[in-house]
mmCIF file of C-alpha atoms and ligand atoms in Angstrom:
data_model
loop_
_atom_site.group_PDB
_atom_site.id
_atom_site.type_symbol
_atom_site.label_atom_id
_atom_site.label_comp_id
_atom_site.label_asym_id
_atom_site.label_seq_id
_atom_site.Cartn_x
_atom_site.Cartn_y
_atom_site.Cartn_z
ATOM 1 C CA MET A 10 -30.052 -15.924 53.145
ATOM 2 C CA ALA A 11 -29.226 -12.696 54.505
ATOM 3 C CA THR A 12 -25.624 -12.978 53.778
ATOM 4 C CA PHE A 13 -26.624 -13.517 49.898
ATOM 5 C CA VAL A 14 -28.635 -10.832 50.002
ATOM 6 C CA LYS A 15 -26.317 -8.199 51.611
ATOM 7 C CA ILE A 16 -23.632 -9.896 48.428
ATOM 8 C CA LEU A 17 -26.455 -9.370 46.252
ATOM 9 C CA ILE A 18 -27.097 -5.213 46.566
ATOM 10 C CA GLY A 19 -23.225 -5.225 47.552
ATOM 11 C CA SER A 20 -22.763 -6.154 43.821
ATOM 12 C CA ILE A 21 -25.585 -4.391 41.642
ATOM 13 C CA LEU A 22 -24.413 -1.310 43.902
ATOM 14 C CA ALA A 23 -20.487 -1.691 42.851
ATOM 15 C CA ALA A 24 -22.479 -2.534 39.320
ATOM 16 C CA TYR A 25 -24.242 1.280 39.432
ATOM 17 C CA LEU A 26 -20.780 2.874 40.678
ATOM 18 C CA ALA A 27 -18.558 1.332 38.013
ATOM 19 C CA MET A 28 -20.615 2.084 34.825
ATOM 20 C CA LYS A 29 -21.766 5.546 36.653
ATOM 21 C CA TRP A 30 -17.796 6.144 36.515
ATOM 22 C CA THR A 31 -16.724 5.081 33.709
ATOM 23 C CA ALA A 32 -19.977 6.275 31.168
ATOM 24 C CA PRO A 33 -19.013 9.298 29.386
ATOM 25 C CA SER A 34 -19.915 12.872 29.978
ATOM 26 C CA PHE A 35 -21.753 15.304 28.550
ATOM 27 C CA HIS A 36 -22.281 18.707 30.012
ATOM 28 C CA PRO A 37 -24.300 20.859 26.763
ATOM 29 C CA GLU A 38 -22.613 24.474 28.011
ATOM 30 C CA SER A 39 -19.587 22.941 26.086
ATOM 31 C CA LEU A 40 -21.029 23.838 23.407
ATOM 32 C CA LYS A 41 -22.309 27.224 23.651
ATOM 33 C CA GLY A 42 -20.009 29.075 21.348
ATOM 34 C CA ALA A 43 -18.112 26.091 20.356
ATOM 35 C CA ARG A 44 -16.714 26.669 16.798
ATOM 36 C CA VAL A 45 -17.917 24.042 14.504
ATOM 37 C CA LEU A 46 -17.405 22.957 11.074
ATOM 38 C CA VAL A 47 -19.424 20.685 9.736
ATOM 39 C CA THR A 48 -18.986 19.013 5.936
ATOM 40 C CA GLY A 49 -21.589 17.800 3.995
ATOM 41 C CA ALA A 50 -24.388 19.922 5.588
ATOM 42 C CA SER A 51 -26.952 20.618 2.505
ATOM 43 C CA SER A 52 -28.664 17.306 3.615
ATOM 44 C CA GLY A 53 -28.638 14.286 5.465
ATOM 45 C CA ILE A 54 -26.932 13.058 8.576
ATOM 46 C CA GLY A 55 -25.069 16.330 8.130
ATOM 47 C CA GLU A 56 -27.912 18.155 7.849
ATOM 48 C CA GLN A 57 -29.359 17.453 11.057
ATOM 49 C CA MET A 58 -25.641 17.195 12.668
ATOM 50 C CA ALA A 59 -25.681 21.059 12.387
ATOM 51 C CA TYR A 60 -29.038 21.505 13.941
ATOM 52 C CA HIS A 61 -27.815 19.402 16.336
ATOM 53 C CA TYR A 62 -24.993 21.801 17.394
ATOM 54 C CA ALA A 63 -27.186 25.277 16.395
ATOM 55 C CA ARG A 64 -29.694 24.080 19.426
ATOM 56 C CA PHE A 65 -26.936 24.044 21.551
ATOM 57 C CA GLY A 66 -25.660 27.503 20.599
ATOM 58 C CA ALA A 67 -22.429 26.639 18.576
ATOM 59 C CA GLN A 68 -20.854 28.744 15.674
ATOM 60 C CA ILE A 69 -21.151 26.798 12.899
ATOM 61 C CA VAL A 70 -19.708 26.409 9.502
ATOM 62 C CA ILE A 71 -21.562 24.322 6.938
ATOM 63 C CA THR A 72 -19.880 22.995 3.620
ATOM 64 C CA ALA A 73 -21.293 21.392 0.131
ATOM 65 C CA ARG A 74 -21.390 21.871 -3.127
ATOM 66 C CA ARG A 75 -25.521 23.335 -3.372
ATOM 67 C CA GLU A 76 -24.828 27.161 -2.130
ATOM 68 C CA LYS A 77 -28.752 27.578 -2.178
ATOM 69 C CA VAL A 78 -29.495 24.885 -0.365
ATOM 70 C CA LEU A 79 -26.740 25.681 2.528
ATOM 71 C CA GLN A 80 -27.642 29.218 2.987
ATOM 72 C CA GLN A 81 -31.521 27.606 3.856
ATOM 73 C CA VAL A 82 -29.720 25.141 6.209
ATOM 74 C CA ALA A 83 -27.474 27.567 7.332
ATOM 75 C CA GLU A 84 -30.660 30.103 8.401
ATOM 76 C CA LYS A 85 -32.353 27.214 10.058
ATOM 77 C CA CYS A 86 -29.287 27.030 11.832
ATOM 78 C CA LEU A 87 -29.294 30.202 13.171
ATOM 79 C CA SER A 88 -33.377 30.151 14.043
ATOM 80 C CA LEU A 89 -32.247 27.663 16.491
ATOM 81 C CA GLY A 90 -30.009 29.200 17.936
ATOM 82 C CA ALA A 91 -26.851 29.043 16.767
ATOM 83 C CA GLN A 92 -24.602 32.289 17.666
ATOM 84 C CA LYS A 93 -23.226 32.379 14.273
ATOM 85 C CA ALA A 94 -23.472 30.453 11.300
ATOM 86 C CA LEU A 95 -21.292 30.199 7.691
ATOM 87 C CA TYR A 96 -21.112 28.613 5.057
ATOM 88 C CA ILE A 97 -18.929 27.818 1.953
ATOM 89 C CA PRO A 98 -20.018 25.769 -1.330
ATOM 90 C CA ALA A 99 -17.127 23.797 -1.884
ATOM 91 C CA ASP A 100 -16.499 20.630 -4.213
ATOM 92 C CA MET A 101 -14.348 17.787 -2.242
ATOM 93 C CA ALA A 102 -13.075 16.232 -6.070
ATOM 94 C CA ASN A 103 -11.122 19.789 -6.078
ATOM 95 C CA GLU A 104 -7.906 19.414 -5.066
ATOM 96 C CA SER A 105 -7.614 22.896 -3.319
ATOM 97 C CA ASP A 106 -11.304 23.057 -1.486
ATOM 98 C CA PRO A 107 -11.350 21.031 1.574
ATOM 99 C CA ASP A 108 -7.806 23.405 2.877
ATOM 100 C CA ARG A 109 -9.793 26.297 1.296
ATOM 101 C CA VAL A 110 -12.685 25.222 3.123
ATOM 102 C CA VAL A 111 -10.903 24.694 7.091
ATOM 103 C CA ASP A 112 -8.692 28.144 6.322
ATOM 104 C CA PHE A 113 -12.337 29.862 6.283
ATOM 105 C CA ALA A 114 -13.465 28.228 8.915
ATOM 106 C CA LEU A 115 -10.257 28.798 10.697
ATOM 107 C CA GLU A 116 -10.476 33.019 10.026
ATOM 108 C CA LYS A 117 -14.260 33.347 10.609
ATOM 109 C CA LEU A 118 -14.497 31.199 13.688
ATOM 110 C CA GLY A 119 -11.021 32.385 14.987
ATOM 111 C CA GLY A 120 -10.362 28.287 14.999
ATOM 112 C CA LEU A 121 -12.028 25.493 15.591
ATOM 113 C CA ASP A 122 -13.189 23.528 18.432
ATOM 114 C CA TYR A 123 -14.869 20.129 15.891
ATOM 115 C CA LEU A 124 -14.530 19.484 12.619
ATOM 116 C CA VAL A 125 -17.005 16.950 11.549
ATOM 117 C CA LEU A 126 -16.310 15.412 8.570
ATOM 118 C CA ASN A 127 -19.062 13.744 7.312
ATOM 119 C CA HIS A 128 -19.797 13.866 3.594
ATOM 120 C CA ILE A 129 -20.011 11.855 0.812
ATOM 121 C CA GLY A 130 -20.094 11.521 -3.392
ATOM 122 C CA PRO A 131 -22.772 10.011 -4.921
ATOM 123 C CA THR A 132 -22.413 6.270 -5.215
ATOM 124 C CA THR A 133 -25.034 3.188 -6.723
ATOM 125 C CA PHE A 134 -24.332 0.137 -5.663
ATOM 126 C CA GLY A 135 -24.338 -2.310 -7.745
ATOM 127 C CA MET A 136 -21.881 -5.150 -9.179
ATOM 128 C CA TRP A 137 -18.525 -4.128 -9.311
ATOM 129 C CA GLU A 138 -17.988 -3.785 -13.561
ATOM 130 C CA GLY A 139 -14.519 -2.209 -13.146
ATOM 131 C CA ASP A 140 -14.937 1.358 -12.692
ATOM 132 C CA VAL A 141 -11.435 2.065 -11.670
ATOM 133 C CA GLU A 142 -12.303 6.237 -12.147
ATOM 134 C CA HIS A 143 -15.114 6.406 -10.550
ATOM 135 C CA THR A 144 -12.987 4.732 -7.468
ATOM 136 C CA ARG A 145 -10.060 6.374 -8.134
ATOM 137 C CA TRP A 146 -12.874 9.697 -7.230
ATOM 138 C CA LEU A 147 -14.128 8.479 -4.925
ATOM 139 C CA MET A 148 -11.419 7.960 -3.219
ATOM 140 C CA LYS A 149 -10.889 11.892 -3.355
ATOM 141 C CA VAL A 150 -14.130 12.540 -1.854
ATOM 142 C CA ASN A 151 -15.149 10.634 0.776
ATOM 143 C CA PHE A 152 -10.813 9.499 1.713
ATOM 144 C CA LEU A 153 -8.438 11.862 0.978
ATOM 145 C CA SER A 154 -10.528 15.527 1.623
ATOM 146 C CA TYR A 155 -11.007 14.032 4.969
ATOM 147 C CA ILE A 156 -7.131 13.424 5.625
ATOM 148 C CA GLN A 157 -6.507 16.622 4.031
ATOM 149 C CA MET A 158 -9.272 18.446 5.900
ATOM 150 C CA ALA A 159 -8.080 16.722 9.123
ATOM 151 C CA TRP A 160 -4.672 17.708 8.735
ATOM 152 C CA ARG A 161 -4.918 21.825 7.834
ATOM 153 C CA ALA A 162 -7.425 21.835 10.989
ATOM 154 C CA LEU A 163 -4.963 19.743 13.657
ATOM 155 C CA PRO A 164 -2.576 22.532 14.692
ATOM 156 C CA SER A 165 -6.254 24.581 16.057
ATOM 157 C CA LEU A 166 -7.836 21.260 17.206
ATOM 158 C CA GLU A 167 -4.229 21.292 19.268
ATOM 159 C CA GLN A 168 -4.757 24.506 20.986
ATOM 160 C CA SER A 169 -8.358 24.094 21.386
ATOM 161 C CA LYS A 170 -8.182 20.592 22.906
ATOM 162 C CA GLY A 171 -10.290 20.057 20.070
ATOM 163 C CA SER A 172 -11.875 16.837 18.250
ATOM 164 C CA LEU A 173 -12.213 15.576 15.197
ATOM 165 C CA VAL A 174 -15.139 13.373 14.119
ATOM 166 C CA VAL A 175 -15.232 11.164 11.305
ATOM 167 C CA VAL A 176 -18.094 10.075 9.804
ATOM 168 C CA SER A 177 -17.829 6.031 8.620
ATOM 169 C CA SER A 178 -19.493 3.821 8.428
ATOM 170 C CA LEU A 179 -19.998 -0.308 8.798
ATOM 171 C CA LEU A 180 -19.213 -1.134 5.472
ATOM 172 C CA GLY A 181 -15.809 0.454 6.556
ATOM 173 C CA LYS A 182 -15.484 -2.726 8.724
ATOM 174 C CA MET A 183 -17.450 -5.830 6.901
ATOM 175 C CA PRO A 184 -17.127 -6.762 3.219
ATOM 176 C CA ASN A 185 -20.237 -6.796 1.387
ATOM 177 C CA PRO A 186 -21.598 -7.324 -1.902
ATOM 178 C CA PHE A 187 -22.263 -4.300 -4.627
ATOM 179 C CA THR A 188 -20.623 -1.646 -2.493
ATOM 180 C CA LEU A 189 -16.760 -2.062 -3.398
ATOM 181 C CA PRO A 190 -15.658 1.399 -4.263
ATOM 182 C CA TYR A 191 -18.091 3.307 -1.536
ATOM 183 C CA SER A 192 -17.082 0.326 1.235
ATOM 184 C CA SER A 193 -13.224 0.742 -0.379
ATOM 185 C CA THR A 194 -13.250 4.529 0.652
ATOM 186 C CA LYS A 195 -14.715 3.946 4.409
ATOM 187 C CA PHE A 196 -12.251 0.733 5.449
ATOM 188 C CA ALA A 197 -9.327 3.726 4.067
ATOM 189 C CA LEU A 198 -10.864 5.771 6.578
ATOM 190 C CA ASN A 199 -11.271 3.005 9.451
ATOM 191 C CA GLY A 200 -7.448 2.348 8.676
ATOM 192 C CA PHE A 201 -6.070 5.490 8.547
ATOM 193 C CA PHE A 202 -7.921 7.539 11.794
ATOM 194 C CA GLY A 203 -7.602 4.076 13.685
ATOM 195 C CA SER A 204 -3.885 4.594 13.354
ATOM 196 C CA LEU A 205 -4.118 8.418 13.357
ATOM 197 C CA TYR A 206 -5.849 7.849 16.957
ATOM 198 C CA HIS A 207 -2.536 5.919 18.057
ATOM 199 C CA GLU A 208 0.152 8.369 16.788
ATOM 200 C CA LEU A 209 -1.756 11.276 18.120
ATOM 201 C CA ALA A 210 -1.834 9.212 21.893
ATOM 202 C CA MET A 211 1.948 8.912 21.440
ATOM 203 C CA LYS A 212 2.091 11.977 20.942
ATOM 204 C CA LYS A 213 0.503 13.259 24.108
ATOM 205 C CA SER A 214 -1.965 14.992 21.253
ATOM 206 C CA ASN A 215 -4.907 17.000 23.015
ATOM 207 C CA VAL A 216 -7.143 16.216 20.078
ATOM 208 C CA SER A 217 -9.523 13.750 20.252
ATOM 209 C CA ILE A 218 -11.260 11.044 16.930
ATOM 210 C CA SER A 219 -14.213 10.137 17.221
ATOM 211 C CA ILE A 220 -14.743 7.600 14.926
ATOM 212 C CA CYS A 221 -18.681 6.575 14.705
ATOM 213 C CA THR A 222 -19.478 3.660 12.529
ATOM 214 C CA LEU A 223 -22.985 3.987 11.690
ATOM 215 C CA GLY A 224 -25.314 0.986 10.392
ATOM 216 C CA LEU A 225 -28.320 1.865 7.968
ATOM 217 C CA ILE A 226 -30.349 5.129 8.140
ATOM 218 C CA ASP A 227 -32.704 6.375 6.428
ATOM 219 C CA THR A 228 -31.667 9.380 4.523
ATOM 220 C CA ASP A 229 -32.715 9.621 1.268
ATOM 221 C CA SER A 230 -29.926 8.846 -0.496
ATOM 222 C CA ALA A 231 -29.175 5.414 1.447
ATOM 223 C CA MET A 232 -32.999 4.450 0.690
ATOM 224 C CA ASP A 233 -31.909 5.290 -3.108
ATOM 225 C CA LYS A 234 -28.636 2.930 -2.819
ATOM 226 C CA VAL A 235 -30.367 0.275 -0.992
ATOM 227 C CA ARG A 236 -33.253 -0.307 -3.277
ATOM 228 C CA PHE A 237 -31.090 -1.248 -6.003
ATOM 229 C CA VAL A 238 -29.281 -3.937 -3.662
ATOM 230 C CA LYS A 239 -32.849 -5.127 -2.410
ATOM 231 C CA TYR A 240 -33.391 -5.120 -6.518
ATOM 232 C CA ALA A 241 -30.027 -7.039 -7.368
ATOM 233 C CA LYS A 242 -30.026 -10.027 -4.592
ATOM 234 C CA GLY A 243 -32.988 -11.264 -5.794
ATOM 235 C CA ARG A 244 -31.739 -10.859 -9.759
ATOM 236 C CA TYR A 245 -28.290 -12.712 -8.131
ATOM 237 C CA LYS A 246 -29.946 -14.885 -6.667
ATOM 238 C CA TYR A 247 -27.093 -14.150 -3.976
ATOM 239 C CA THR A 248 -26.744 -17.555 -1.497
ATOM 240 C CA SER A 249 -23.408 -18.247 -0.376
ATOM 241 C CA LEU A 250 -19.912 -18.720 -2.318
ATOM 242 C CA PRO A 251 -18.813 -22.550 -1.442
ATOM 243 C CA ARG A 252 -15.177 -21.718 -2.357
ATOM 244 C CA HIS A 253 -14.766 -18.287 -0.037
ATOM 245 C CA ARG A 254 -16.456 -20.431 2.411
ATOM 246 C CA GLY A 255 -14.941 -20.747 5.540
ATOM 247 C CA ARG A 256 -12.409 -18.141 4.726
ATOM 248 C CA ILE A 257 -14.897 -14.950 4.353
ATOM 249 C CA LYS A 258 -17.408 -14.259 6.436
ATOM 250 C CA TYR A 259 -20.512 -12.408 4.801
ATOM 251 C CA HIS A 260 -23.102 -10.468 7.069
ATOM 252 C CA HIS A 261 -26.394 -9.623 5.511
ATOM 253 C CA HIS A 262 -27.297 -6.660 7.031
ATOM 254 C CA TRP A 263 -29.038 -4.835 4.526
ATOM 255 C CA SER A 264 -32.529 -4.524 6.015
ATOM 256 C CA ASN A 265 -35.917 -3.710 4.590
ATOM 257 C CA LYS A 266 -36.384 -1.394 8.005
ATOM 258 C CA THR A 267 -35.863 2.266 8.209
ATOM 259 C CA THR A 268 -35.987 1.953 11.692
ATOM 260 C CA GLY A 269 -34.075 -0.569 13.443
ATOM 261 C CA PRO A 270 -30.461 -0.021 15.554
ATOM 262 C CA LEU A 271 -29.442 2.726 13.165
ATOM 263 C CA LEU A 272 -26.059 3.109 15.117
ATOM 264 C CA SER A 273 -24.529 1.515 17.170
ATOM 265 C CA VAL A 274 -21.242 2.487 19.117
ATOM 266 C CA VAL A 275 -19.044 0.715 20.948
ATOM 267 C CA HIS A 276 -15.633 2.009 22.628
ATOM 268 C CA THR A 277 -12.624 0.574 21.544
ATOM 269 C CA SER A 278 -11.945 1.613 25.014
ATOM 270 C CA HIS A 279 -11.453 -1.050 28.299
ATOM 271 C CA ASN A 280 -14.774 -0.131 29.347
ATOM 272 C CA SER A 281 -17.745 -1.110 26.013
ATOM 273 C CA ASN A 282 -20.517 0.943 27.048
ATOM 274 C CA LYS A 283 -22.646 0.201 24.060
ATOM 275 C CA ARG A 284 -25.312 3.130 22.894
ATOM 276 C CA LEU A 285 -28.065 2.948 20.609
ATOM 277 C CA VAL A 286 -28.949 5.837 18.814
ATOM 278 C CA SER A 287 -31.239 7.074 16.070
ATOM 279 C CA PHE A 288 -31.524 8.413 13.119
ATOM 280 C CA ASN A 289 -34.656 11.257 13.055
ATOM 281 C CA ASN A 290 -35.083 13.641 16.367
ATOM 282 C CA LYS A 291 -32.809 11.824 18.260
ATOM 283 C CA LEU A 292 -30.145 11.855 15.795
ATOM 284 C CA LEU A 293 -27.202 12.551 18.204
ATOM 285 C CA HIS A 294 -29.120 14.401 20.360
ATOM 286 C CA PRO A 295 -27.136 14.392 23.540
ATOM 287 C CA GLU A 296 -25.727 10.756 22.575
ATOM 288 C CA LEU A 297 -23.704 12.191 19.183
ATOM 289 C CA LEU A 298 -22.129 15.058 21.190
ATOM 290 C CA GLN A 299 -21.441 13.067 23.861
ATOM 291 C CA LEU A 300 -19.364 10.903 21.801
ATOM 292 C CA HIS A 301 -16.809 13.407 20.932
ATOM 293 C CA SER A 302 -15.456 13.177 24.387
ATOM 294 C CA MET A 303 -15.004 9.662 23.884
ATOM 295 C CA ASN A 304 -11.597 8.511 22.611
ATOM 296 C CA ASN A 305 -12.508 5.874 19.997
ATOM 297 C CA ILE A 306 -15.451 4.911 18.745
ATOM 298 C CA CYS A 307 -16.469 1.552 16.570
ATOM 299 C CA LEU A 308 -19.062 -0.650 15.919
ATOM 300 C CA GLN A 309 -18.498 -4.053 17.631
ATOM 301 C CA HIS A 310 -18.896 -7.110 16.144
HETATM 302 P P1 NAP B 401 -26.015 11.839 1.750
HETATM 303 O O1 NAP B 401 -27.317 12.361 2.382
HETATM 304 O O2 NAP B 401 -25.817 11.480 0.697
HETATM 305 O O3 NAP B 401 -25.114 13.396 1.887
HETATM 306 C C1 NAP B 401 -24.233 13.879 1.549
HETATM 307 C C2 NAP B 401 -23.286 15.395 1.661
HETATM 308 O O4 NAP B 401 -22.505 15.308 1.012
HETATM 309 C C3 NAP B 401 -24.052 16.462 1.032
HETATM 310 O O5 NAP B 401 -24.573 17.314 1.900
HETATM 311 C C4 NAP B 401 -23.737 15.905 -0.132
HETATM 312 O O6 NAP B 401 -24.128 17.735 -1.204
HETATM 313 C C5 NAP B 401 -22.271 16.139 0.477
HETATM 314 N N1 NAP B 401 -21.884 15.926 -1.131
HETATM 315 C C6 NAP B 401 -21.767 15.691 -2.155
HETATM 316 N N2 NAP B 401 -20.818 14.956 -3.157
HETATM 317 C C7 NAP B 401 -19.724 16.230 -2.293
HETATM 318 C C8 NAP B 401 -18.973 16.249 -3.238
HETATM 319 N N3 NAP B 401 -18.011 16.746 -4.065
HETATM 320 N N4 NAP B 401 -17.750 17.266 -1.893
HETATM 321 C C9 NAP B 401 -18.461 18.184 -1.212
HETATM 322 N N5 NAP B 401 -19.839 17.454 -0.207
HETATM 323 C C10 NAP B 401 -20.351 16.686 -1.413
HETATM 324 O O7 NAP B 401 -25.394 10.919 3.286
HETATM 325 P P2 NAP B 401 -26.294 10.555 4.323
HETATM 326 O O8 NAP B 401 -26.929 9.766 4.502
HETATM 327 O O9 NAP B 401 -26.542 11.778 5.692
HETATM 328 O O10 NAP B 401 -24.929 10.292 5.111
HETATM 329 C C11 NAP B 401 -23.561 10.952 5.796
HETATM 330 C C12 NAP B 401 -22.581 10.162 6.605
HETATM 331 O O11 NAP B 401 -22.935 8.976 7.132
HETATM 332 C C13 NAP B 401 -21.516 9.826 5.146
HETATM 333 O O12 NAP B 401 -20.315 9.722 5.186
HETATM 334 C C14 NAP B 401 -21.669 8.072 4.784
HETATM 335 O O13 NAP B 401 -20.905 7.357 4.442
HETATM 336 C C15 NAP B 401 -22.019 7.972 6.684
HETATM 337 N N6 NAP B 401 -23.009 6.799 6.429
HETATM 338 C C16 NAP B 401 -25.026 6.858 6.109
HETATM 339 C C17 NAP B 401 -25.876 5.438 6.576
HETATM 340 C C18 NAP B 401 -27.189 5.810 6.223
HETATM 341 O O14 NAP B 401 -27.080 4.589 5.838
HETATM 342 N N7 NAP B 401 -27.247 6.876 5.385
HETATM 343 C C19 NAP B 401 -24.733 4.191 6.526
HETATM 344 C C20 NAP B 401 -23.456 4.279 7.399
HETATM 345 C C21 NAP B 401 -22.740 5.685 7.479
HETATM 346 P P3 NAP B 401 -24.159 18.457 -2.004
HETATM 347 O O15 NAP B 401 -24.696 17.553 -3.184
HETATM 348 O O16 NAP B 401 -24.511 19.813 -2.049
HETATM 349 O O17 NAP B 401 -22.863 18.668 -2.740
#
């Protein structure tokens, strides 16, 4: 019995130490004065991320299309403790704007430590009715502008040993009905930045990439889209697609709840620390900021 207790205590101790050893470390002071560019920061998650960086005393540039709202967000960032808070209105569907925004941040901040790519163009969820033009436009906003900005910022991030943070979605991992254009852009992001992660590793790059795969989070725009999905699910009596059974798995993860597990993230590397982060108040504080120090993140499924 005594031996058993010793082994048990030893195992618990070893497991505890292993957890401690592999847990990502987060040093709030590392964000003091950090030079951060956050896109899609006039509302929702981007706005909240800007406030979190502000609380840690970062120097921030925010961007989105609505200038007036950006101005208000920047003022709040300053009141929360940001060392600098600048804004630049831009439309990511416009071919030159992604570069213009990065250049602005590089010039005003003297380089970048964090590039947080988060914006998305408005899209409604519904049955695919062949709107190729909208999908092409959404690809520009949600995907092509991301790779353009990342490329433009990479030399500076390389110099600063910085982080590239890409906000993606569960819908970039699991095909679902009613979300085709949006989902395609998120699959593209995961493919591109997942592959870039490997190439940067091969080049022994200093830049860390975090792909944040979010589940449903109750931002105004997301809840609008979900309202349609609830309606459509009733309308189409969506139960199963017999011909595809066994080949494609449909996961019904839409939920009425706005408070369920919101962001679930798992390391893709050897260890598998899972963490859940909620949107209101606690989003990214400090957990999301910890994510920047991880190499690559995706949802476990
Ligand atoms: P949101 O509230 O709709 O915010 C979108 C942001 O993008 C706004 O700041 C918007 O500002 C900006 N934007 C829209 N069109 C733009 C354009 N053409 N050019 C530049 N900026 C543009 O979205 P959210 O719910 O916070 O989502 C943020 C991120 O999380 C997205 O990447 C999304 O895919 C991801 N995500 C969210 C959820 C969720 O449930 N909320 C789930 C999974 C993943 P302006 O209108 O001022 O331009």
